[in-house]
Short mmCIF file of C-alpha atoms in Angstrom, two decimals:
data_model
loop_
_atom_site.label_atom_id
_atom_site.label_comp_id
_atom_site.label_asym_id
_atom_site.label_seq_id
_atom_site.Cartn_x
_atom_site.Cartn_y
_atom_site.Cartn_z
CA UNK A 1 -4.12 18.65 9.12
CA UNK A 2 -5.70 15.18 7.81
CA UNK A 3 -5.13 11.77 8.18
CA UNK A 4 -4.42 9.05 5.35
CA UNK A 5 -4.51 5.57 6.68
CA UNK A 6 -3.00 3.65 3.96
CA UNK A 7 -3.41 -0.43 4.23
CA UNK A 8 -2.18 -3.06 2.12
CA UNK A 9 -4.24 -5.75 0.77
CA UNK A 10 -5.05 -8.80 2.95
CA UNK A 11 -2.74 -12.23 1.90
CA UNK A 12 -3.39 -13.84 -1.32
CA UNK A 13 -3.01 -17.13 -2.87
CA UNK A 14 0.40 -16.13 -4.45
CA UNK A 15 1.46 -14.24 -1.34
CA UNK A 16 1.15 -17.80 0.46
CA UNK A 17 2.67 -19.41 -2.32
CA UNK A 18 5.81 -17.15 -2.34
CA UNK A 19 5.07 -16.00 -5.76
CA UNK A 20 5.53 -12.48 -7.78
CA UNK A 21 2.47 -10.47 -7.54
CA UNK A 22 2.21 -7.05 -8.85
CA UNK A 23 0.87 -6.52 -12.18
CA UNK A 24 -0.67 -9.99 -11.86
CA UNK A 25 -3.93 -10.86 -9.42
CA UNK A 26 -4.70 -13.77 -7.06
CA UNK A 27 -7.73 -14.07 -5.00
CA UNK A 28 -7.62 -13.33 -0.84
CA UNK A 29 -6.98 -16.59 1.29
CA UNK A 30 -9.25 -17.39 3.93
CA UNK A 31 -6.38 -16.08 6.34
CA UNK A 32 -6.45 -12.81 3.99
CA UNK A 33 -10.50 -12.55 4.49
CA UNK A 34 -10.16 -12.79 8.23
CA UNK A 35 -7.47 -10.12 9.00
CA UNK A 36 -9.28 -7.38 6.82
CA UNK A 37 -12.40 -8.02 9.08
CA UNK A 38 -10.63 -7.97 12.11
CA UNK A 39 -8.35 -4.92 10.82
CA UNK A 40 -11.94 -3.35 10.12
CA UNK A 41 -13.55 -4.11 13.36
CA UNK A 42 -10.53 -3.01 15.09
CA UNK A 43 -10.06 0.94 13.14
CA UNK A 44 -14.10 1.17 14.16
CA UNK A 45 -13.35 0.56 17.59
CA UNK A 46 -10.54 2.93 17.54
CA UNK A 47 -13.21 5.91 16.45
CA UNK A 48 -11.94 6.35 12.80
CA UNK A 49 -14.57 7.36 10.82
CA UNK A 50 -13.49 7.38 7.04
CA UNK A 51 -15.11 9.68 5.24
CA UNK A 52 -13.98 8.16 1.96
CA UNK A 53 -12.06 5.46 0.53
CA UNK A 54 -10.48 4.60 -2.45
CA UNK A 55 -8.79 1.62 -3.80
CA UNK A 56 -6.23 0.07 -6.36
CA UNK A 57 -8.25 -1.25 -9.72
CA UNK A 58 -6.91 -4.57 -8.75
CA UNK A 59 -8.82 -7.32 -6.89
CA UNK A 60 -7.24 -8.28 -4.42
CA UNK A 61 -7.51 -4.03 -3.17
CA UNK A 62 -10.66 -3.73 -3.83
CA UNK A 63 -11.57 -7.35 -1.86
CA UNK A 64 -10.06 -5.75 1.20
CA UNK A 65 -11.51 -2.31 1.32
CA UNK A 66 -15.22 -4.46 0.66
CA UNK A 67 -14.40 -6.02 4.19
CA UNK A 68 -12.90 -3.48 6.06
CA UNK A 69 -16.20 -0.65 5.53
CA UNK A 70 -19.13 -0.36 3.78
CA UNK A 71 -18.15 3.06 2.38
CA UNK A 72 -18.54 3.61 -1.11
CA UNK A 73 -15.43 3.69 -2.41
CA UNK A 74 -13.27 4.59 -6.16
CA UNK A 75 -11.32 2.27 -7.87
CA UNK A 76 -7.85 4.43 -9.06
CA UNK A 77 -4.94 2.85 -11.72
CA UNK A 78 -2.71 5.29 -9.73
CA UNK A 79 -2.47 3.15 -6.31
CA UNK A 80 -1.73 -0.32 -8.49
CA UNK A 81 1.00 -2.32 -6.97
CA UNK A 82 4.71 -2.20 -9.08
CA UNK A 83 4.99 -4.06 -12.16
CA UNK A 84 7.55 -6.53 -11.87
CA UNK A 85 7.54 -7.15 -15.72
CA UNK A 86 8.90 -10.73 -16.36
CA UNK A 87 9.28 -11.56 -12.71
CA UNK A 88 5.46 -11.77 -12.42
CA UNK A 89 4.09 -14.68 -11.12
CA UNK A 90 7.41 -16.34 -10.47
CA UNK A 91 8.87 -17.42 -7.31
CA UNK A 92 10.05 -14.26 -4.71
CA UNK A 93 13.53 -15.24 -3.94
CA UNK A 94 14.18 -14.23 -7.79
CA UNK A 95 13.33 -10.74 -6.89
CA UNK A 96 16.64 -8.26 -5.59
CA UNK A 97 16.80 -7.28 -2.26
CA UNK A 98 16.70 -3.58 -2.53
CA UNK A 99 18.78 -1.12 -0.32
CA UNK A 100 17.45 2.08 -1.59
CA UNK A 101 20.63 3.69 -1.87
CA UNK A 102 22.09 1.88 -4.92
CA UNK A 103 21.14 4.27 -8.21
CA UNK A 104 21.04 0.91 -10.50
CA UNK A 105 18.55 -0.61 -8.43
CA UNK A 106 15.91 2.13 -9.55
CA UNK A 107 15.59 0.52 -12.90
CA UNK A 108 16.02 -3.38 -13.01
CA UNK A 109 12.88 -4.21 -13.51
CA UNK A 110 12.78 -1.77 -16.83
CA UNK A 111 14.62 -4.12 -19.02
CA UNK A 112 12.04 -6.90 -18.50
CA UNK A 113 9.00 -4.96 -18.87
CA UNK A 114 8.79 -3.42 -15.62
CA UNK A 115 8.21 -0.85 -13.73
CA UNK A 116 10.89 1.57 -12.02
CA UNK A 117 11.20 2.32 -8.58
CA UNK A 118 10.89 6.14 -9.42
CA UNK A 119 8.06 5.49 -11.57
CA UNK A 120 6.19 3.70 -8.59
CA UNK A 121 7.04 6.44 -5.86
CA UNK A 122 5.68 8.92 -8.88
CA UNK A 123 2.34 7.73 -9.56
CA UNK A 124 1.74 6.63 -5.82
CA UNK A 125 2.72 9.89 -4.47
CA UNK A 126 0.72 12.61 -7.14
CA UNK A 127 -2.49 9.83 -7.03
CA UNK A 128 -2.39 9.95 -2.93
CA UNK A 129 -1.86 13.73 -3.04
CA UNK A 130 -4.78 14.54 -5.40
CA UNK A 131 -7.23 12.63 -2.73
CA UNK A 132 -6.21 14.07 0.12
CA UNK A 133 -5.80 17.71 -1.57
CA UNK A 134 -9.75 17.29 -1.97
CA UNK A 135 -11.41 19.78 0.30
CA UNK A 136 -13.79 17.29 1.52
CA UNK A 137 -11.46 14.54 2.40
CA UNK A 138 -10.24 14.73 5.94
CA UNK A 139 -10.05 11.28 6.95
CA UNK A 140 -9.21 8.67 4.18
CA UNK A 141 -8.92 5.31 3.35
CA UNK A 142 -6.89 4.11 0.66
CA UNK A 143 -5.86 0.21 0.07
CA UNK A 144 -2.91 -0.37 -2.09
CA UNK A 145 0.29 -3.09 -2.10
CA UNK A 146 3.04 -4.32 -0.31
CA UNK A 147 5.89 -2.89 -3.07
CA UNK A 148 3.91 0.28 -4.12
CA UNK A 149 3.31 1.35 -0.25
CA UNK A 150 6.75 1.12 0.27
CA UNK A 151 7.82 3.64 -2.51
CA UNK A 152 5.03 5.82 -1.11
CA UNK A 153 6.77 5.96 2.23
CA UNK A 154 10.55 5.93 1.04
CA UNK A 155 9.05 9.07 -0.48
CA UNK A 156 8.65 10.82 3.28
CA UNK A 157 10.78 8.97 5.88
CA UNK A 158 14.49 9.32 5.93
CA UNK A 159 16.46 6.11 5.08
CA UNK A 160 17.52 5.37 7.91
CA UNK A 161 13.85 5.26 9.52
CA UNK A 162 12.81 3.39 6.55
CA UNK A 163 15.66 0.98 6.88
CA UNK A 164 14.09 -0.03 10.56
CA UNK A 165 10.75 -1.29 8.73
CA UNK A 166 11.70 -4.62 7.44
CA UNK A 167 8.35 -5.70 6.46
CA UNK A 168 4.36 -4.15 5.53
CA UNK A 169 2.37 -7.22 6.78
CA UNK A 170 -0.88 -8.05 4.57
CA UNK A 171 -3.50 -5.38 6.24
CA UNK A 172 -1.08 -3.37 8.11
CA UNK A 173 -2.54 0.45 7.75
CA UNK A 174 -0.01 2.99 7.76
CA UNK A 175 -1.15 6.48 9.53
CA UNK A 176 -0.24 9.60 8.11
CA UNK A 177 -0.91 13.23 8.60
CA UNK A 178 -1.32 15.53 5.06
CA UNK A 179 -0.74 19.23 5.56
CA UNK A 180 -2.77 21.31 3.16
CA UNK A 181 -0.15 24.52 3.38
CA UNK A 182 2.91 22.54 2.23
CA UNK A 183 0.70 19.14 0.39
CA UNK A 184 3.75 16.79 2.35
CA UNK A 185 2.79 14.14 4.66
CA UNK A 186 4.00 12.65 7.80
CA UNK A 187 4.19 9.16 8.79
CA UNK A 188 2.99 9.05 12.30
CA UNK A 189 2.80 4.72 12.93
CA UNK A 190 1.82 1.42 11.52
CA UNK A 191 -0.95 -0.87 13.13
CA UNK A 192 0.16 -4.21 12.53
CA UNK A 193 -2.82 -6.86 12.25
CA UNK A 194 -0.62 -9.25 14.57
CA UNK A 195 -0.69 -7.09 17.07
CA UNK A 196 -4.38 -6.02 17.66
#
């Protein structure tokens, strides 16, 4: 058995700002900076010893992982966050609230240049499996987003487990278990920066 911890980005300027951000990039706040140190310190004094890490290509990712550990990390398309097509950059309460368990749902954002929901849980899912199906990765790091985590764990919890997590606060870190025999993981908990 291994362990993914998967952790979303610390806050950004558009997260603050209540804006669309997938495609799109914003820089970390100085709110965003502090939690992924603390969320750093705190895995360190919890024993976890990465012995690799990999990020999203986008900035904001790749910010976080630089504060959380000094491992040398890889930058992979795969773990982007969702593209939200025309919605990018505009304000959140434009965006659906999703249910998972309306079929349309999968493809609004499609029309406007987007991404689908199937699409995201895709690419997250065979780029996550491909690290952790490398022999010598047996405890992992991976940063990614808000959106793009959740299709990732829609993927292995039942809805009506996945209904009960209403949010993935910036630099939450998501433990799972990967087992090699039958490549399908298991989500164990979430550490939630406000509450460490």
């Amino acid at each position: 058995m291994k362990d993914l911890y998967l952790m979303r980005h610390g806050e950004t300027i558009f997260n603050q700002r209540k804006l669309v951000q997938g495609a799109v990039d914003s820089p970390l706040t100085k709110s965003g900076i502090q939690d992924a140190i603390k969320m750093g310190e705190y895995l360190k004094e919890q024993g976890l010893n990465f012995d690799h890490a990999y990020t999203s290509t986008q900035e904001r990712a790749s910010d976080t992982l630089e504060l959380v550990t000094k491992l040398p990390y890889k930058r992979l398309k795969g773990l982007k966050e969702w593209n939200f097509g025309l919605f990018e950059a505009q304000a959140d309460y434009l965006l659906p609230k999703f249910t998972f368990t309306d079929p349309a749902e999968a493809s609004f954002f499609v029309p406007y240049g987007g991404e689908s929901s199937m699409q995201v849980m895709d690419r997250m899912t065979k780029t996550i499996s491909q690290i952790m199906a490398q022999p010598d990765n047996q405890q992992v790091l991976v940063v990614s987003h808000g959106a793009a985590i959740l299709m990732f764990l829609a993927k292995w919890v039942p809805f009506t487990e996945l209904s009960k997590i209403t949010d993935l606060p910036n630099c939450c870190v998501l433990h799972f278990t990967y087992d090699t025999d039958t490549n399908k993981f298991t989500f164990v908990k979430m550490i939630d920066p406000q509450k460490i």
